[in-house]
Short mmCIF file of C-alpha atoms and ligand atoms in Angstrom, two decimals:
data_model
loop_
_atom_site.label_atom_id
_atom_site.label_comp_id
_atom_site.label_asym_id
_atom_site.label_seq_id
_atom_site.Cartn_x
_atom_site.Cartn_y
_atom_site.Cartn_z
CA UNK A 1 232.73 -76.55 149.91
CA UNK A 2 232.99 -77.40 153.59
CA UNK A 3 230.33 -76.98 156.25
CA UNK A 4 230.66 -73.39 157.43
CA UNK A 5 229.28 -74.40 160.80
CA UNK A 6 231.66 -77.35 161.09
CA UNK A 7 235.06 -77.99 162.65
CA UNK A 8 237.15 -77.40 159.48
CA UNK A 9 235.82 -73.88 159.07
CA UNK A 10 236.70 -73.08 162.69
CA UNK A 11 240.39 -73.58 161.85
CA UNK A 12 240.29 -71.59 158.59
CA UNK A 13 238.45 -68.72 160.29
CA UNK A 14 240.89 -68.58 163.20
CA UNK A 15 243.95 -68.54 160.94
CA UNK A 16 242.46 -65.96 158.57
CA UNK A 17 241.64 -63.67 161.51
CA UNK A 18 245.21 -64.03 162.81
CA UNK A 19 246.47 -63.09 159.34
CA UNK A 20 244.26 -60.03 159.33
CA UNK A 21 245.53 -58.88 162.73
CA UNK A 22 249.08 -59.26 161.42
CA UNK A 23 248.23 -57.20 158.31
CA UNK A 24 246.51 -54.51 160.38
CA UNK A 25 249.27 -54.52 163.05
CA UNK A 26 246.60 -54.78 165.71
CA UNK A 27 245.38 -56.72 168.71
CA UNK A 28 241.87 -55.35 168.10
CA UNK A 29 239.03 -57.50 166.81
CA UNK A 30 238.91 -57.71 163.03
CA UNK A 31 235.60 -59.00 161.65
CA UNK A 32 234.83 -60.11 158.12
CA UNK A 33 231.61 -59.43 156.22
CA UNK A 34 230.56 -60.90 152.88
CA UNK A 35 230.66 -57.62 150.96
CA UNK A 36 232.64 -55.30 148.75
CA UNK A 37 234.64 -52.51 150.36
CA UNK A 38 231.64 -50.19 150.56
CA UNK A 39 229.87 -52.74 152.77
CA UNK A 40 232.83 -52.45 155.14
CA UNK A 41 232.52 -48.65 155.08
CA UNK A 42 228.81 -48.87 155.87
CA UNK A 43 229.60 -51.34 158.69
CA UNK A 44 232.03 -48.81 160.19
CA UNK A 45 229.41 -46.05 160.19
CA UNK A 46 226.32 -47.93 161.39
CA UNK A 47 228.11 -49.60 164.29
CA UNK A 48 229.74 -46.56 165.85
CA UNK A 49 227.43 -43.60 165.13
CA UNK A 50 223.83 -42.43 165.42
CA UNK A 51 221.52 -40.35 163.24
CA UNK A 52 222.14 -36.66 163.96
CA UNK A 53 225.76 -37.17 165.05
CA UNK A 54 228.20 -34.64 163.68
CA UNK A 55 231.13 -36.16 161.78
CA UNK A 56 234.02 -34.71 159.78
CA UNK A 57 235.08 -36.27 156.48
CA UNK A 58 238.58 -35.31 155.31
CA UNK A 59 237.67 -35.72 151.67
CA UNK A 60 240.35 -36.00 148.99
CA UNK A 61 238.44 -37.73 146.18
CA UNK A 62 235.70 -40.05 145.01
CA UNK A 63 235.95 -42.43 147.98
CA UNK A 64 235.89 -39.48 150.36
CA UNK A 65 232.61 -38.58 148.64
CA UNK A 66 231.47 -42.13 149.41
CA UNK A 67 232.05 -41.58 153.15
CA UNK A 68 229.91 -38.45 152.86
CA UNK A 69 227.10 -40.28 151.03
CA UNK A 70 227.02 -43.22 153.45
CA UNK A 71 226.96 -40.94 156.49
CA UNK A 72 224.21 -38.76 155.00
CA UNK A 73 222.17 -41.87 154.09
CA UNK A 74 222.01 -42.61 157.85
CA UNK A 75 221.04 -39.04 158.77
CA UNK A 76 224.42 -38.01 160.15
CA UNK A 77 225.38 -34.34 160.14
CA UNK A 78 228.42 -34.29 157.85
CA UNK A 79 231.11 -31.62 157.60
CA UNK A 80 232.57 -32.32 154.15
CA UNK A 81 236.09 -30.91 154.34
CA UNK A 82 237.24 -31.07 150.73
CA UNK A 83 240.82 -30.93 149.55
CA UNK A 84 241.99 -30.47 145.97
CA UNK A 85 241.93 -33.77 144.02
CA UNK A 86 245.51 -35.00 143.64
CA UNK A 87 246.55 -33.75 147.08
CA UNK A 88 246.47 -35.34 150.54
CA UNK A 89 244.42 -34.01 153.46
CA UNK A 90 246.43 -31.37 155.30
CA UNK A 91 246.63 -32.40 158.98
CA UNK A 92 246.95 -28.72 159.98
CA UNK A 93 243.63 -27.85 158.32
CA UNK A 94 241.97 -30.88 159.93
CA UNK A 95 243.40 -29.77 163.30
CA UNK A 96 242.03 -26.25 162.81
CA UNK A 97 238.58 -27.61 161.99
CA UNK A 98 238.67 -29.75 165.12
CA UNK A 99 239.82 -26.81 167.27
CA UNK A 100 236.71 -24.89 166.15
CA UNK A 101 234.65 -27.70 167.69
CA UNK A 102 234.83 -26.34 171.24
CA UNK A 103 231.90 -28.42 172.52
CA UNK A 104 233.33 -31.66 171.16
CA UNK A 105 230.30 -32.26 168.96
CA UNK A 106 232.27 -34.05 166.25
CA UNK A 107 231.97 -37.73 167.07
CA UNK A 108 234.22 -39.17 164.35
CA UNK A 109 236.64 -38.20 161.61
CA UNK A 110 236.55 -40.36 158.50
CA UNK A 111 239.13 -40.47 155.72
CA UNK A 112 241.00 -42.75 153.30
CA UNK A 113 244.47 -44.21 153.81
CA UNK A 114 244.74 -44.32 150.02
CA UNK A 115 242.38 -42.42 147.74
CA UNK A 116 242.11 -44.74 144.75
CA UNK A 117 240.42 -42.22 142.46
CA UNK A 118 243.39 -39.83 142.53
CA UNK A 119 246.30 -42.05 143.57
CA UNK A 120 247.08 -40.19 146.78
CA UNK A 121 248.12 -41.47 150.22
CA UNK A 122 247.05 -39.59 153.30
CA UNK A 123 249.49 -39.21 156.18
CA UNK A 124 247.45 -41.44 158.49
CA UNK A 125 249.90 -41.09 161.38
CA UNK A 126 249.78 -37.28 161.32
CA UNK A 127 246.00 -37.17 160.86
CA UNK A 128 245.40 -39.63 163.67
CA UNK A 129 247.69 -37.57 165.92
CA UNK A 130 245.58 -34.43 165.55
CA UNK A 131 242.29 -36.33 165.83
CA UNK A 132 243.38 -38.04 169.04
CA UNK A 133 244.04 -34.64 170.61
CA UNK A 134 240.39 -33.80 169.91
CA UNK A 135 239.05 -37.19 170.99
CA UNK A 136 236.80 -38.07 168.02
CA UNK A 137 236.77 -41.63 166.72
CA UNK A 138 239.25 -42.28 163.90
CA UNK A 139 237.65 -44.22 161.05
CA UNK A 140 239.94 -45.15 158.16
CA UNK A 141 239.09 -46.62 154.78
CA UNK A 142 242.21 -48.65 154.02
CA UNK A 143 240.54 -50.69 151.26
CA UNK A 144 243.19 -49.94 148.63
CA UNK A 145 245.99 -48.84 150.94
CA UNK A 146 246.40 -51.68 153.42
CA UNK A 147 249.59 -53.69 152.83
CA UNK A 148 250.81 -51.31 150.13
CA UNK A 149 252.37 -49.07 152.79
CA UNK A 150 252.67 -49.05 156.56
CA UNK A 151 249.50 -48.79 158.67
CA UNK A 152 249.93 -49.22 162.42
CA UNK A 153 246.39 -49.62 163.69
CA UNK A 154 247.29 -49.90 167.39
CA UNK A 155 250.30 -47.60 167.56
CA UNK A 156 248.44 -44.81 165.77
CA UNK A 157 245.21 -45.39 167.71
CA UNK A 158 242.96 -46.10 164.72
CA UNK A 159 239.49 -47.03 165.97
CA UNK A 160 237.94 -48.58 162.89
CA UNK A 161 239.91 -49.68 159.82
CA UNK A 162 238.19 -51.07 156.72
CA UNK A 163 239.85 -53.19 154.04
CA UNK A 164 238.75 -55.38 151.13
CA UNK A 165 239.80 -58.73 149.73
CA UNK A 166 240.24 -57.61 146.12
CA UNK A 167 243.17 -55.30 146.67
CA UNK A 168 246.58 -56.10 148.19
CA UNK A 169 245.24 -59.38 149.64
CA UNK A 170 245.38 -60.59 146.03
CA UNK A 171 242.07 -62.49 145.96
CA UNK A 172 238.73 -61.79 144.25
CA UNK A 173 236.22 -59.23 145.58
CA UNK A 174 233.66 -60.26 148.19
CA UNK A 175 235.17 -59.88 151.67
CA UNK A 176 235.15 -56.65 153.65
CA UNK A 177 237.23 -56.54 156.83
CA UNK A 178 236.60 -54.15 159.70
CA UNK A 179 238.69 -53.68 162.85
CA UNK A 180 237.21 -52.34 166.10
CA UNK A 181 239.18 -50.74 168.92
CA UNK A 182 237.94 -50.72 172.52
CA UNK A 183 236.71 -47.16 171.99
CA UNK A 184 234.87 -48.32 168.88
CA UNK A 185 233.15 -51.10 170.87
CA UNK A 186 232.08 -48.51 173.47
CA UNK A 187 230.65 -46.39 170.66
CA UNK A 188 228.88 -49.50 169.35
CA UNK A 189 226.99 -49.82 172.64
CA UNK A 190 225.57 -46.30 172.16
CA UNK A 191 225.12 -46.35 168.39
CA UNK A 192 221.52 -46.01 167.22
CA UNK A 193 221.91 -46.45 163.46
CA UNK A 194 219.57 -49.21 162.26
CA UNK A 195 221.42 -52.42 161.42
CA UNK A 196 221.02 -56.13 161.03
CA UNK A 197 223.26 -57.59 158.30
CA UNK A 198 226.02 -55.13 159.24
CA UNK A 199 225.65 -55.54 163.02
CA UNK A 200 229.23 -56.15 164.10
CA UNK A 201 228.21 -57.21 167.60
CA UNK A 202 226.12 -60.07 166.22
CA UNK A 203 229.04 -60.99 163.93
CA UNK A 204 231.47 -61.03 166.86
CA UNK A 205 229.14 -63.26 168.86
CA UNK A 206 229.29 -65.86 166.09
CA UNK A 207 233.03 -65.46 165.44
CA UNK A 208 233.74 -66.16 169.11
CA UNK A 209 232.09 -69.56 168.47
CA UNK A 210 234.17 -70.18 165.32
CA UNK A 211 231.36 -69.26 162.94
CA UNK A 212 230.03 -66.27 161.05
CA UNK A 213 226.61 -64.65 161.39
CA UNK A 214 225.44 -65.34 157.83
CA UNK A 215 226.74 -67.83 155.26
CA UNK A 216 230.35 -66.88 154.46
CA UNK A 217 231.79 -66.97 150.91
CA UNK A 218 233.89 -70.01 151.85
CA UNK A 219 235.95 -70.05 148.65
CA UNK A 220 237.20 -66.54 149.41
CA UNK A 221 238.22 -67.65 152.89
CA UNK A 222 240.26 -70.43 151.27
CA UNK A 223 241.84 -67.83 148.99
CA UNK A 224 242.64 -65.48 151.85
CA UNK A 225 244.08 -68.35 153.86
CA UNK A 226 246.42 -69.19 150.95
CA UNK A 227 247.28 -65.51 150.42
CA UNK A 228 248.46 -65.19 154.01
CA UNK A 229 250.97 -68.01 153.42
CA UNK A 230 252.52 -65.95 150.59
CA UNK A 231 252.25 -62.63 152.41
CA UNK A 232 253.71 -63.88 155.69
CA UNK A 233 256.60 -65.56 153.87
CA UNK A 234 257.36 -62.25 152.22
CA UNK A 235 257.02 -60.18 155.41
CA UNK A 236 255.39 -56.80 155.94
CA UNK A 237 258.49 -54.70 155.22
CA UNK A 238 259.15 -56.52 151.93
CA UNK A 239 255.51 -56.18 150.89
CA UNK A 240 255.71 -52.42 151.47
CA UNK A 241 259.03 -52.27 149.57
CA UNK A 242 257.59 -54.22 146.64
CA UNK A 243 254.70 -51.78 146.28
CA UNK A 244 257.02 -48.81 146.65
CA UNK A 245 259.28 -50.11 143.88
CA UNK A 246 256.36 -50.70 141.50
CA UNK A 247 255.06 -47.21 142.22
CA UNK A 248 258.47 -45.69 141.44
CA UNK A 249 258.76 -47.70 138.22
CA UNK A 250 255.39 -46.39 137.02
CA UNK A 251 256.06 -42.80 138.07
CA UNK A 252 259.55 -42.63 136.60
CA UNK A 253 258.41 -44.41 133.45
CA UNK A 254 255.52 -42.08 132.68
CA UNK A 255 257.47 -38.98 133.70
CA UNK A 256 260.25 -39.95 131.25
CA UNK A 257 257.57 -39.97 128.54
CA UNK A 258 256.68 -36.40 129.42
CA UNK A 259 253.29 -37.29 130.92
CA UNK A 260 251.83 -35.42 133.87
CA UNK A 261 251.06 -37.15 137.17
CA UNK A 262 247.94 -36.12 139.08
CA UNK A 263 249.70 -36.68 142.42
CA UNK A 264 252.80 -34.57 141.94
CA UNK A 265 254.11 -34.79 145.49
CA UNK A 266 256.34 -37.87 145.86
CA UNK A 267 255.69 -37.96 149.61
CA UNK A 268 251.97 -38.59 149.16
CA UNK A 269 252.01 -40.49 145.85
CA UNK A 270 250.05 -43.73 146.13
CA UNK A 271 251.80 -47.06 146.44
CA UNK A 272 248.65 -48.71 145.01
CA UNK A 273 247.70 -46.77 141.88
CA UNK A 274 249.07 -43.92 139.77
CA UNK A 275 246.81 -41.43 138.00
CA UNK A 276 248.06 -39.77 134.83
CA UNK A 277 246.65 -36.59 133.31
CA UNK A 278 246.87 -36.73 129.51
CA UNK A 279 247.79 -33.64 127.51
CA UNK A 280 247.06 -34.15 123.82
CA UNK A 281 245.31 -37.53 123.70
CA UNK A 282 242.01 -39.03 124.78
CA UNK A 283 242.51 -41.28 127.83
CA UNK A 284 239.48 -43.36 126.87
CA UNK A 285 240.96 -44.08 123.38
CA UNK A 286 244.23 -45.02 125.06
CA UNK A 287 242.48 -47.41 127.44
CA UNK A 288 240.51 -49.00 124.60
CA UNK A 289 243.60 -49.63 122.44
CA UNK A 290 245.57 -50.95 125.42
CA UNK A 291 242.77 -53.37 126.18
CA UNK A 292 241.82 -54.42 122.63
CA UNK A 293 245.31 -54.71 121.16
CA UNK A 294 247.54 -55.47 124.13
CA UNK A 295 245.17 -57.21 126.54
CA UNK A 296 246.04 -54.77 129.29
CA UNK A 297 243.32 -53.07 131.32
CA UNK A 298 244.03 -49.59 132.65
CA UNK A 299 241.50 -47.82 134.85
CA UNK A 300 239.71 -44.63 133.91
CA UNK A 301 238.85 -41.60 136.00
CA UNK A 302 236.06 -41.63 138.58
CA UNK A 303 233.63 -38.95 139.73
CA UNK A 304 234.66 -35.53 138.45
CA UNK A 305 237.83 -37.04 136.90
CA UNK A 306 235.84 -39.30 134.56
CA UNK A 307 237.30 -39.03 131.03
CA UNK A 308 240.09 -36.76 132.28
CA UNK A 309 242.71 -39.20 133.58
CA UNK A 310 243.77 -42.82 133.30
CA UNK A 311 245.18 -44.92 136.11
CA UNK A 312 247.72 -47.72 136.33
CA UNK A 313 247.14 -50.06 139.28
CA UNK A 314 250.23 -51.56 140.89
CA UNK A 315 249.03 -53.31 144.00
CA UNK A 316 248.56 -56.91 144.98
CA UNK A 317 249.33 -59.72 142.57
CA UNK A 318 251.28 -57.68 140.08
CA UNK A 319 254.92 -58.01 139.21
CA UNK A 320 257.74 -55.78 138.01
CA UNK A 321 257.78 -57.56 134.63
CA UNK A 322 254.14 -56.60 134.11
CA UNK A 323 254.94 -52.97 134.90
CA UNK A 324 257.78 -52.98 132.35
CA UNK A 325 255.37 -54.47 129.80
CA UNK A 326 252.72 -51.87 130.66
CA UNK A 327 255.11 -48.98 130.09
CA UNK A 328 256.38 -50.56 126.86
CA UNK A 329 252.82 -51.01 125.61
CA UNK A 330 251.97 -47.48 126.65
CA UNK A 331 254.82 -46.13 124.52
CA UNK A 332 253.52 -47.94 121.42
CA UNK A 333 249.88 -46.94 121.98
CA UNK A 334 250.74 -43.30 122.61
CA UNK A 335 252.59 -43.18 119.26
CA UNK A 336 249.65 -44.87 117.53
CA UNK A 337 247.32 -42.21 118.94
CA UNK A 338 249.58 -39.52 117.48
CA UNK A 339 251.20 -38.55 120.78
CA UNK A 340 254.83 -39.04 119.79
CA UNK A 341 257.14 -40.39 122.47
CA UNK A 342 260.61 -41.89 122.12
CA UNK A 343 260.35 -45.69 122.22
CA UNK A 344 262.16 -47.25 125.13
CA UNK A 345 262.53 -44.03 127.12
CA UNK A 346 259.85 -44.87 129.69
CA UNK A 347 260.90 -48.50 129.94
CA UNK A 348 264.52 -47.44 130.50
CA UNK A 349 263.51 -45.11 133.34
CA UNK A 350 261.53 -47.92 134.96
CA UNK A 351 264.45 -50.34 134.52
CA UNK A 352 266.74 -47.82 136.17
CA UNK A 353 264.52 -47.89 139.26
CA UNK A 354 265.18 -51.63 139.47
CA UNK A 355 268.91 -51.07 139.15
CA UNK A 356 268.73 -48.62 142.00
CA UNK A 357 268.65 -45.20 140.34
C1 PLP B 401 239.60 -46.45 148.72
C2 PLP B 401 238.45 -47.34 148.44
N1 PLP B 401 237.44 -47.38 149.31
C3 PLP B 401 236.39 -48.16 149.13
C4 PLP B 401 236.29 -48.97 148.04
C5 PLP B 401 235.12 -49.85 147.99
O1 PLP B 401 234.53 -49.98 146.82
P1 PLP B 401 233.73 -51.31 146.46
O2 PLP B 401 232.53 -51.31 147.28
O3 PLP B 401 233.48 -51.13 145.02
O4 PLP B 401 234.65 -52.46 146.77
C6 PLP B 401 237.30 -48.97 147.08
C7 PLP B 401 237.23 -49.78 145.86
O5 PLP B 401 237.91 -49.58 144.91
C8 PLP B 401 238.42 -48.13 147.29
O6 PLP B 401 239.42 -48.10 146.41
#
């Protein structure tokens, strides 16, 4: 390890922060905390809001529930606007809710770019458009969405955007990144939520000197620094295209096997993860056989979807060959579990995506 208060770290920190601004498409400050994604979410809340503030959560799944829980833990007054799991937040419904708020009591609207528990992308551009008309702060959890599809922090006026190292940045968990617009910094000045470790103003004071507030996980900074070399070589558009292709391979592959997708709408289907609703087999038995016999880990359901779905992740350091293998393995395991599917049918559909249709 290097001295995190020494001259070498100053260079790594500067270059990593530049890489983050590039990923976020922003000129805003982006600060890094040693934390998982939820730490970034908590940072967003405690630095811009105060106990008693009214906030609106456009909630489309388990991580929407997390926004609600964090806000309530700090005594905020939460309107939990729930949408059906598997669907995106409807900007028209959010707009209606905001129109009801004649006295402009709602201080912030919080939502996910990508809801990992259901495999659904929100239309961040449309949502931010209606929220800007109202004037509330726009706080986006982009932990699993950032870099898998476009997110224009500055152009869309996003005030706080949270991301995490373990997703499309392709490195292990442990870094939470949080961007702050000028409006967010103004809100910080007024915010009365208690904070110390998550105080983004203290963090910025250190970062301006080329350091971090507390001891940083230096090895993860090295990893992120290396990841930006790969990501910048590839370019944002190609990164988005890569994720889009993997998503289409998975969706076409599982559809060809007659399986049902939780996110049926192609327009809002996640570029990070695909959730599948089994018909006649137990998703937990499928996951166990995939793991034990084929060394492939699929995710289960979360929250109220626990035991009801399985999910195939296709973000970050994952390749088209691995997706072909996953679909091939899935075909074998489904047959073993007594759910008969034609071998090769899913793989062929995924291959056809690569050949362009
Ligand atoms: C959309 C989303 N938000 C937040 C998180 C943060 O969770 P954690 O604190 O486990 O990193 C995750 C992690 O999977 C996520 O997918």
